Amino acid sequence: GGTFYNDAVLRSFEKISGIEAVRPDIAGIMGAFGAALIAREHYSGEETTMLSIDQINELKYETSIARCGRCANNCLLTINKFTGGRRFITGNRCERGIGKEKNADHIPNLFEYKMERYFSYSSLTEEEAVRGTVGIPRVLNMYENYPFWHTFFTKLGYRIVLSPASSHKIYELGIESIPSESECYPAKLAHGHIKWLLNQGLTYIFYPCIPLERKEIDGANNHFNCPIVTSYPENIKNNVEELKNSDIVFENPFMSFENDKILSARLVEIFTAKPGITKEEVMEAFDAAWKELAAAREDIQKKGEETLAYLKASGRKGIVLAGRPYHIDPEINHGIPELINSFG
């Protein structure tokens, strides 16, 4: 892919493999090239719907800009109308922007299910929260581990304020503190989520650095997070000016989710250093949190099994939409799951 344009990546391939590595001059579009080859292999002799050269030469179009307004995204649409009645719409983040309504057949959408399952917890009230309030940004690795953190802090007596699902407004909140345009959009969104938490008047924000997740497959070479996910809290700490205020505690310790022993030992080290929190309390909170994370993952697996059974019983076809955990965020997945559902 585009990463292969980096000479360091090319050299790394050569060093690790010990042989000559060939880099195509179209590395950035190799995915599209491969998709085209697959399409050619499956071509069944149907007539093309592409315009002829003469039709292209005579082509006329009009372009207009409009707000969709059919859902909370309120997307800014670019509408291109062509001769012959065709039109092409861009800028939509769900199927409604292109004139389709949400599928009424209740077709399973596991992205939607996971978003609901992972982030529908209720927090303690201010009266119940004997240890105060903690802000947690809904970003990056939180999309995989939030059930753990919500349970852990709740059991310790903290009220949790979770930043909302991402939106362009959230992105704009943090745009001034983004240090580089080369960062991925999910990372840039983190600045807005932190800014949103600060705007709520919170003085304690927890956003840990997680180099290692659980090893899901025994044969996997490693189970590292990408460098951005691993260390982005450090980026936030050094670029969001408000966090340099001595009244605000931004806690971003490094820790590993590799197994329960490593993680629990690290949490005991961190939280027993706080006044009034005992090792027994931390371990009790940890045990509950570890079980809840396992339960959340089990629920996702069960939903997947139910979906496979539904496909078999209904005769429908399914699409495996792969991505990183944070791709369940509609702002990041651009409504692709709903778009797929809309086709039945």
mmCIF file of C-alpha atoms in Angstrom, residues 102-313:
data_model
loop_
_atom_site.group_PDB
_atom_site.id
_atom_site.type_symbol
_atom_site.label_atom_id
_atom_site.label_comp_id
_atom_site.label_asym_id
_atom_site.label_seq_id
_atom_site.Cartn_x
_atom_site.Cartn_y
_atom_site.Cartn_z
ATOM 1 C CA LYS A 102 -32.565 2.257 6.506
ATOM 2 C CA ASN A 103 -33.363 -1.386 5.765
ATOM 3 C CA ALA A 104 -36.601 -2.337 7.483
ATOM 4 C CA ASP A 105 -35.838 -6.059 7.571
ATOM 5 C CA HIS A 106 -33.697 -5.771 10.718
ATOM 6 C CA ILE A 107 -30.673 -7.299 9.012
ATOM 7 C CA PRO A 108 -27.896 -7.855 11.583
ATOM 8 C CA ASN A 109 -25.246 -5.145 11.827
ATOM 9 C CA LEU A 110 -22.484 -6.241 14.187
ATOM 10 C CA PHE A 111 -20.779 -2.835 14.083
ATOM 11 C CA GLU A 112 -23.936 -1.258 15.479
ATOM 12 C CA TYR A 113 -24.358 -4.072 18.010
ATOM 13 C CA LYS A 114 -20.809 -3.770 19.351
ATOM 14 C CA MET A 115 -21.097 0.020 19.662
ATOM 15 C CA GLU A 116 -24.244 -0.421 21.734
ATOM 16 C CA ARG A 117 -22.888 -3.332 23.799
ATOM 17 C CA TYR A 118 -19.603 -1.663 24.683
ATOM 18 C CA PHE A 119 -20.784 1.847 25.476
ATOM 19 C CA SER A 120 -24.227 1.541 27.095
ATOM 20 C CA TYR A 121 -23.072 1.360 30.707
ATOM 21 C CA SER A 122 -24.604 3.587 33.382
ATOM 22 C CA SER A 123 -22.279 5.616 35.589
ATOM 23 C CA LEU A 124 -22.584 6.336 39.296
ATOM 24 C CA THR A 125 -24.291 9.535 40.374
ATOM 25 C CA GLU A 126 -22.178 12.288 41.917
ATOM 26 C CA GLU A 127 -23.561 11.314 45.331
ATOM 27 C CA GLU A 128 -22.613 7.651 44.850
ATOM 28 C CA ALA A 129 -19.142 8.437 43.516
ATOM 29 C CA VAL A 130 -17.176 8.572 46.762
ATOM 30 C CA ARG A 131 -13.876 9.079 44.932
ATOM 31 C CA GLY A 132 -14.983 11.714 42.469
ATOM 32 C CA THR A 133 -15.215 11.810 38.685
ATOM 33 C CA VAL A 134 -12.930 10.538 35.938
ATOM 34 C CA GLY A 135 -13.122 11.470 32.264
ATOM 35 C CA ILE A 136 -12.436 8.801 29.653
ATOM 36 C CA PRO A 137 -12.077 9.665 25.950
ATOM 37 C CA ARG A 138 -13.951 7.435 23.498
ATOM 38 C CA VAL A 139 -10.939 6.900 21.242
ATOM 39 C CA LEU A 140 -8.581 4.294 19.733
ATOM 40 C CA ASN A 141 -7.926 1.442 22.217
ATOM 41 C CA MET A 142 -11.005 2.349 24.297
ATOM 42 C CA TYR A 143 -13.122 0.788 21.548
ATOM 43 C CA GLU A 144 -11.727 -2.588 22.593
ATOM 44 C CA ASN A 145 -11.297 -2.203 26.350
ATOM 45 C CA TYR A 146 -13.957 0.242 27.578
ATOM 46 C CA PRO A 147 -16.063 -2.456 29.349
ATOM 47 C CA PHE A 148 -12.996 -3.137 31.496
ATOM 48 C CA TRP A 149 -12.310 0.501 32.372
ATOM 49 C CA HIS A 150 -15.925 1.370 33.094
ATOM 50 C CA THR A 151 -16.281 -1.563 35.483
ATOM 51 C CA PHE A 152 -12.899 -0.974 37.109
ATOM 52 C CA PHE A 153 -13.477 2.701 37.918
ATOM 53 C CA THR A 154 -17.098 2.145 38.944
ATOM 54 C CA LYS A 155 -16.077 -0.548 41.434
ATOM 55 C CA LEU A 156 -13.465 1.828 42.861
ATOM 56 C CA GLY A 157 -16.174 4.441 43.461
ATOM 57 C CA TYR A 158 -15.583 6.838 40.549
ATOM 58 C CA ARG A 159 -18.256 8.448 38.406
ATOM 59 C CA ILE A 160 -17.275 8.120 34.747
ATOM 60 C CA VAL A 161 -17.815 10.789 32.116
ATOM 61 C CA LEU A 162 -17.328 9.246 28.675
ATOM 62 C CA SER A 163 -16.889 11.535 25.698
ATOM 63 C CA PRO A 164 -19.642 11.163 23.050
ATOM 64 C CA ALA A 165 -19.450 9.277 19.774
ATOM 65 C CA SER A 166 -17.196 11.069 17.312
ATOM 66 C CA SER A 167 -18.462 13.741 14.937
ATOM 67 C CA HIS A 168 -16.977 16.460 12.797
ATOM 68 C CA LYS A 169 -17.732 18.921 15.596
ATOM 69 C CA ILE A 170 -15.630 16.807 17.972
ATOM 70 C CA TYR A 171 -12.812 16.869 15.410
ATOM 71 C CA GLU A 172 -13.014 20.658 15.133
ATOM 72 C CA LEU A 173 -12.828 21.031 18.929
ATOM 73 C CA GLY A 174 -9.280 19.673 18.990
ATOM 74 C CA ILE A 175 -7.950 20.766 15.625
ATOM 75 C CA GLU A 176 -5.618 23.441 17.057
ATOM 76 C CA SER A 177 -3.593 20.918 19.064
ATOM 77 C CA ILE A 178 -3.043 18.385 16.245
ATOM 78 C CA PRO A 179 0.737 18.455 15.646
ATOM 79 C CA SER A 180 0.854 16.822 12.210
ATOM 80 C CA GLU A 181 -1.394 16.473 9.171
ATOM 81 C CA SER A 182 0.102 13.029 8.515
ATOM 82 C CA GLU A 183 -1.688 11.454 11.478
ATOM 83 C CA CYS A 184 -4.659 9.209 10.783
ATOM 84 C CA TYR A 185 -8.151 10.621 11.302
ATOM 85 C CA PRO A 186 -8.947 8.419 14.363
ATOM 86 C CA ALA A 187 -5.841 9.834 16.070
ATOM 87 C CA LYS A 188 -6.780 13.408 15.188
ATOM 88 C CA LEU A 189 -10.221 12.840 16.702
ATOM 89 C CA ALA A 190 -8.585 12.072 20.061
ATOM 90 C CA HIS A 191 -7.681 15.760 20.452
ATOM 91 C CA GLY A 192 -11.347 16.731 20.148
ATOM 92 C CA HIS A 193 -12.461 14.107 22.655
ATOM 93 C CA ILE A 194 -9.963 15.369 25.228
ATOM 94 C CA LYS A 195 -11.063 18.955 24.578
ATOM 95 C CA TRP A 196 -14.705 17.918 25.049
ATOM 96 C CA LEU A 197 -13.877 16.373 28.438
ATOM 97 C CA LEU A 198 -12.009 19.515 29.480
ATOM 98 C CA ASN A 199 -15.001 21.630 28.447
ATOM 99 C CA GLN A 200 -17.107 19.659 30.951
ATOM 100 C CA GLY A 201 -14.905 21.008 33.729
ATOM 101 C CA LEU A 202 -13.229 17.678 34.490
ATOM 102 C CA THR A 203 -9.946 17.778 36.374
ATOM 103 C CA TYR A 204 -9.065 14.059 36.141
ATOM 104 C CA ILE A 205 -8.736 12.318 32.770
ATOM 105 C CA PHE A 206 -7.548 8.738 32.363
ATOM 106 C CA TYR A 207 -6.138 7.616 29.006
ATOM 107 C CA PRO A 208 -3.529 4.837 29.291
ATOM 108 C CA CYS A 209 -0.815 3.823 26.824
ATOM 109 C CA ILE A 210 -1.371 0.175 25.837
ATOM 110 C CA PRO A 211 1.504 -1.408 23.848
ATOM 111 C CA LEU A 212 0.202 -4.998 24.105
ATOM 112 C CA GLU A 213 -3.325 -6.386 23.824
ATOM 113 C CA ARG A 214 -4.340 -9.974 24.533
ATOM 114 C CA LYS A 215 -2.929 -12.621 22.218
ATOM 115 C CA GLU A 216 -6.083 -13.756 20.440
ATOM 116 C CA ILE A 217 -4.447 -16.437 18.250
ATOM 117 C CA ASP A 218 -1.730 -18.770 19.536
ATOM 118 C CA GLY A 219 0.157 -18.769 16.233
ATOM 119 C CA ALA A 220 0.305 -14.977 15.918
ATOM 120 C CA ASN A 221 3.789 -13.459 15.721
ATOM 121 C CA ASN A 222 2.871 -10.625 18.087
ATOM 122 C CA HIS A 223 -0.053 -8.756 19.582
ATOM 123 C CA PHE A 224 1.234 -5.199 19.653
ATOM 124 C CA ASN A 225 -0.974 -2.199 19.081
ATOM 125 C CA CYS A 226 0.179 0.105 16.306
ATOM 126 C CA PRO A 227 2.582 2.882 17.451
ATOM 127 C CA ILE A 228 -0.170 5.507 17.259
ATOM 128 C CA VAL A 229 -2.553 3.559 19.504
ATOM 129 C CA THR A 230 0.275 2.624 21.865
ATOM 130 C CA SER A 231 1.636 6.079 22.553
ATOM 131 C CA TYR A 232 -0.974 8.616 21.492
ATOM 132 C CA PRO A 233 -1.731 9.682 25.082
ATOM 133 C CA GLU A 234 1.857 11.000 25.166
ATOM 134 C CA ASN A 235 1.104 13.058 22.069
ATOM 135 C CA ILE A 236 -2.026 14.429 23.728
ATOM 136 C CA LYS A 237 -0.169 15.275 26.938
ATOM 137 C CA ASN A 238 2.468 17.261 25.079
ATOM 138 C CA ASN A 239 0.220 19.125 22.644
ATOM 139 C CA VAL A 240 -2.998 20.019 24.486
ATOM 140 C CA GLU A 241 -2.111 23.215 26.342
ATOM 141 C CA GLU A 242 -4.859 22.899 28.959
ATOM 142 C CA LEU A 243 -3.298 19.679 30.260
ATOM 143 C CA LYS A 244 -0.269 21.643 31.413
ATOM 144 C CA ASN A 245 -2.511 23.318 33.983
ATOM 145 C CA SER A 246 -1.484 22.067 37.428
ATOM 146 C CA ASP A 247 -5.160 21.724 38.419
ATOM 147 C CA ILE A 248 -5.753 19.010 35.797
ATOM 148 C CA VAL A 249 -4.578 15.432 36.272
ATOM 149 C CA PHE A 250 -4.003 13.668 32.955
ATOM 150 C CA GLU A 251 -3.064 10.096 33.785
ATOM 151 C CA ASN A 252 -1.569 8.095 30.910
ATOM 152 C CA PRO A 253 0.456 5.214 32.384
ATOM 153 C CA PHE A 254 1.954 2.501 30.200
ATOM 154 C CA MET A 255 0.455 -0.927 30.844
ATOM 155 C CA SER A 256 -0.124 -4.239 29.095
ATOM 156 C CA PHE A 257 -3.324 -6.205 28.486
ATOM 157 C CA GLU A 258 -1.272 -9.316 27.688
ATOM 158 C CA ASN A 259 -2.712 -11.245 30.633
ATOM 159 C CA ASP A 260 -4.500 -10.706 33.932
ATOM 160 C CA LYS A 261 -1.409 -11.075 36.138
ATOM 161 C CA ILE A 262 0.631 -8.419 34.336
ATOM 162 C CA LEU A 263 -2.271 -5.969 34.136
ATOM 163 C CA SER A 264 -3.459 -6.420 37.728
ATOM 164 C CA ALA A 265 0.061 -5.948 39.115
ATOM 165 C CA ARG A 266 0.419 -2.692 37.175
ATOM 166 C CA LEU A 267 -2.956 -1.380 38.326
ATOM 167 C CA VAL A 268 -2.144 -2.198 41.945
ATOM 168 C CA GLU A 269 1.090 -0.240 41.551
ATOM 169 C CA ILE A 270 -0.705 2.786 40.076
ATOM 170 C CA PHE A 271 -3.828 2.996 42.222
ATOM 171 C CA THR A 272 -2.464 2.076 45.637
ATOM 172 C CA ALA A 273 -0.246 5.137 45.232
ATOM 173 C CA LYS A 274 -3.428 7.224 45.488
ATOM 174 C CA PRO A 275 -4.596 8.192 48.993
ATOM 175 C CA GLY A 276 -7.050 5.786 50.590
ATOM 176 C CA ILE A 277 -7.067 3.026 47.937
ATOM 177 C CA THR A 278 -5.982 -0.414 49.135
ATOM 178 C CA LYS A 279 -4.589 -3.363 47.206
ATOM 179 C CA GLU A 280 -7.671 -5.387 48.119
ATOM 180 C CA GLU A 281 -9.957 -2.749 46.597
ATOM 181 C CA VAL A 282 -7.914 -2.612 43.395
ATOM 182 C CA MET A 283 -7.901 -6.397 43.022
ATOM 183 C CA GLU A 284 -11.645 -6.619 43.667
ATOM 184 C CA ALA A 285 -12.261 -3.950 41.013
ATOM 185 C CA PHE A 286 -9.828 -5.649 38.641
ATOM 186 C CA ASP A 287 -11.475 -9.073 38.969
ATOM 187 C CA ALA A 288 -14.905 -7.614 38.202
ATOM 188 C CA ALA A 289 -13.533 -5.613 35.264
ATOM 189 C CA TRP A 290 -11.651 -8.571 33.763
ATOM 190 C CA LYS A 291 -14.818 -10.705 33.945
ATOM 191 C CA GLU A 292 -16.924 -7.962 32.369
ATOM 192 C CA LEU A 293 -14.485 -7.561 29.473
ATOM 193 C CA ALA A 294 -14.642 -11.327 28.887
ATOM 194 C CA ALA A 295 -18.453 -11.194 29.027
ATOM 195 C CA ALA A 296 -18.558 -8.361 26.483
ATOM 196 C CA ARG A 297 -16.317 -10.270 24.096
ATOM 197 C CA GLU A 298 -18.388 -13.413 24.585
ATOM 198 C CA ASP A 299 -21.545 -11.464 23.737
ATOM 199 C CA ILE A 300 -19.931 -10.267 20.501
ATOM 200 C CA GLN A 301 -19.003 -13.846 19.600
ATOM 201 C CA LYS A 302 -22.530 -15.078 20.353
ATOM 202 C CA LYS A 303 -23.988 -12.324 18.185
ATOM 203 C CA GLY A 304 -21.686 -13.398 15.376
ATOM 204 C CA GLU A 305 -22.859 -17.004 15.718
ATOM 205 C CA GLU A 306 -26.490 -15.839 15.718
ATOM 206 C CA THR A 307 -25.821 -13.844 12.553
ATOM 207 C CA LEU A 308 -24.297 -16.845 10.779
ATOM 208 C CA ALA A 309 -27.346 -18.921 11.757
ATOM 209 C CA TYR A 310 -29.617 -16.133 10.465
ATOM 210 C CA LEU A 311 -27.802 -16.068 7.117
ATOM 211 C CA LYS A 312 -28.102 -19.829 6.768
ATOM 212 C CA ALA A 313 -31.801 -19.850 7.664
#
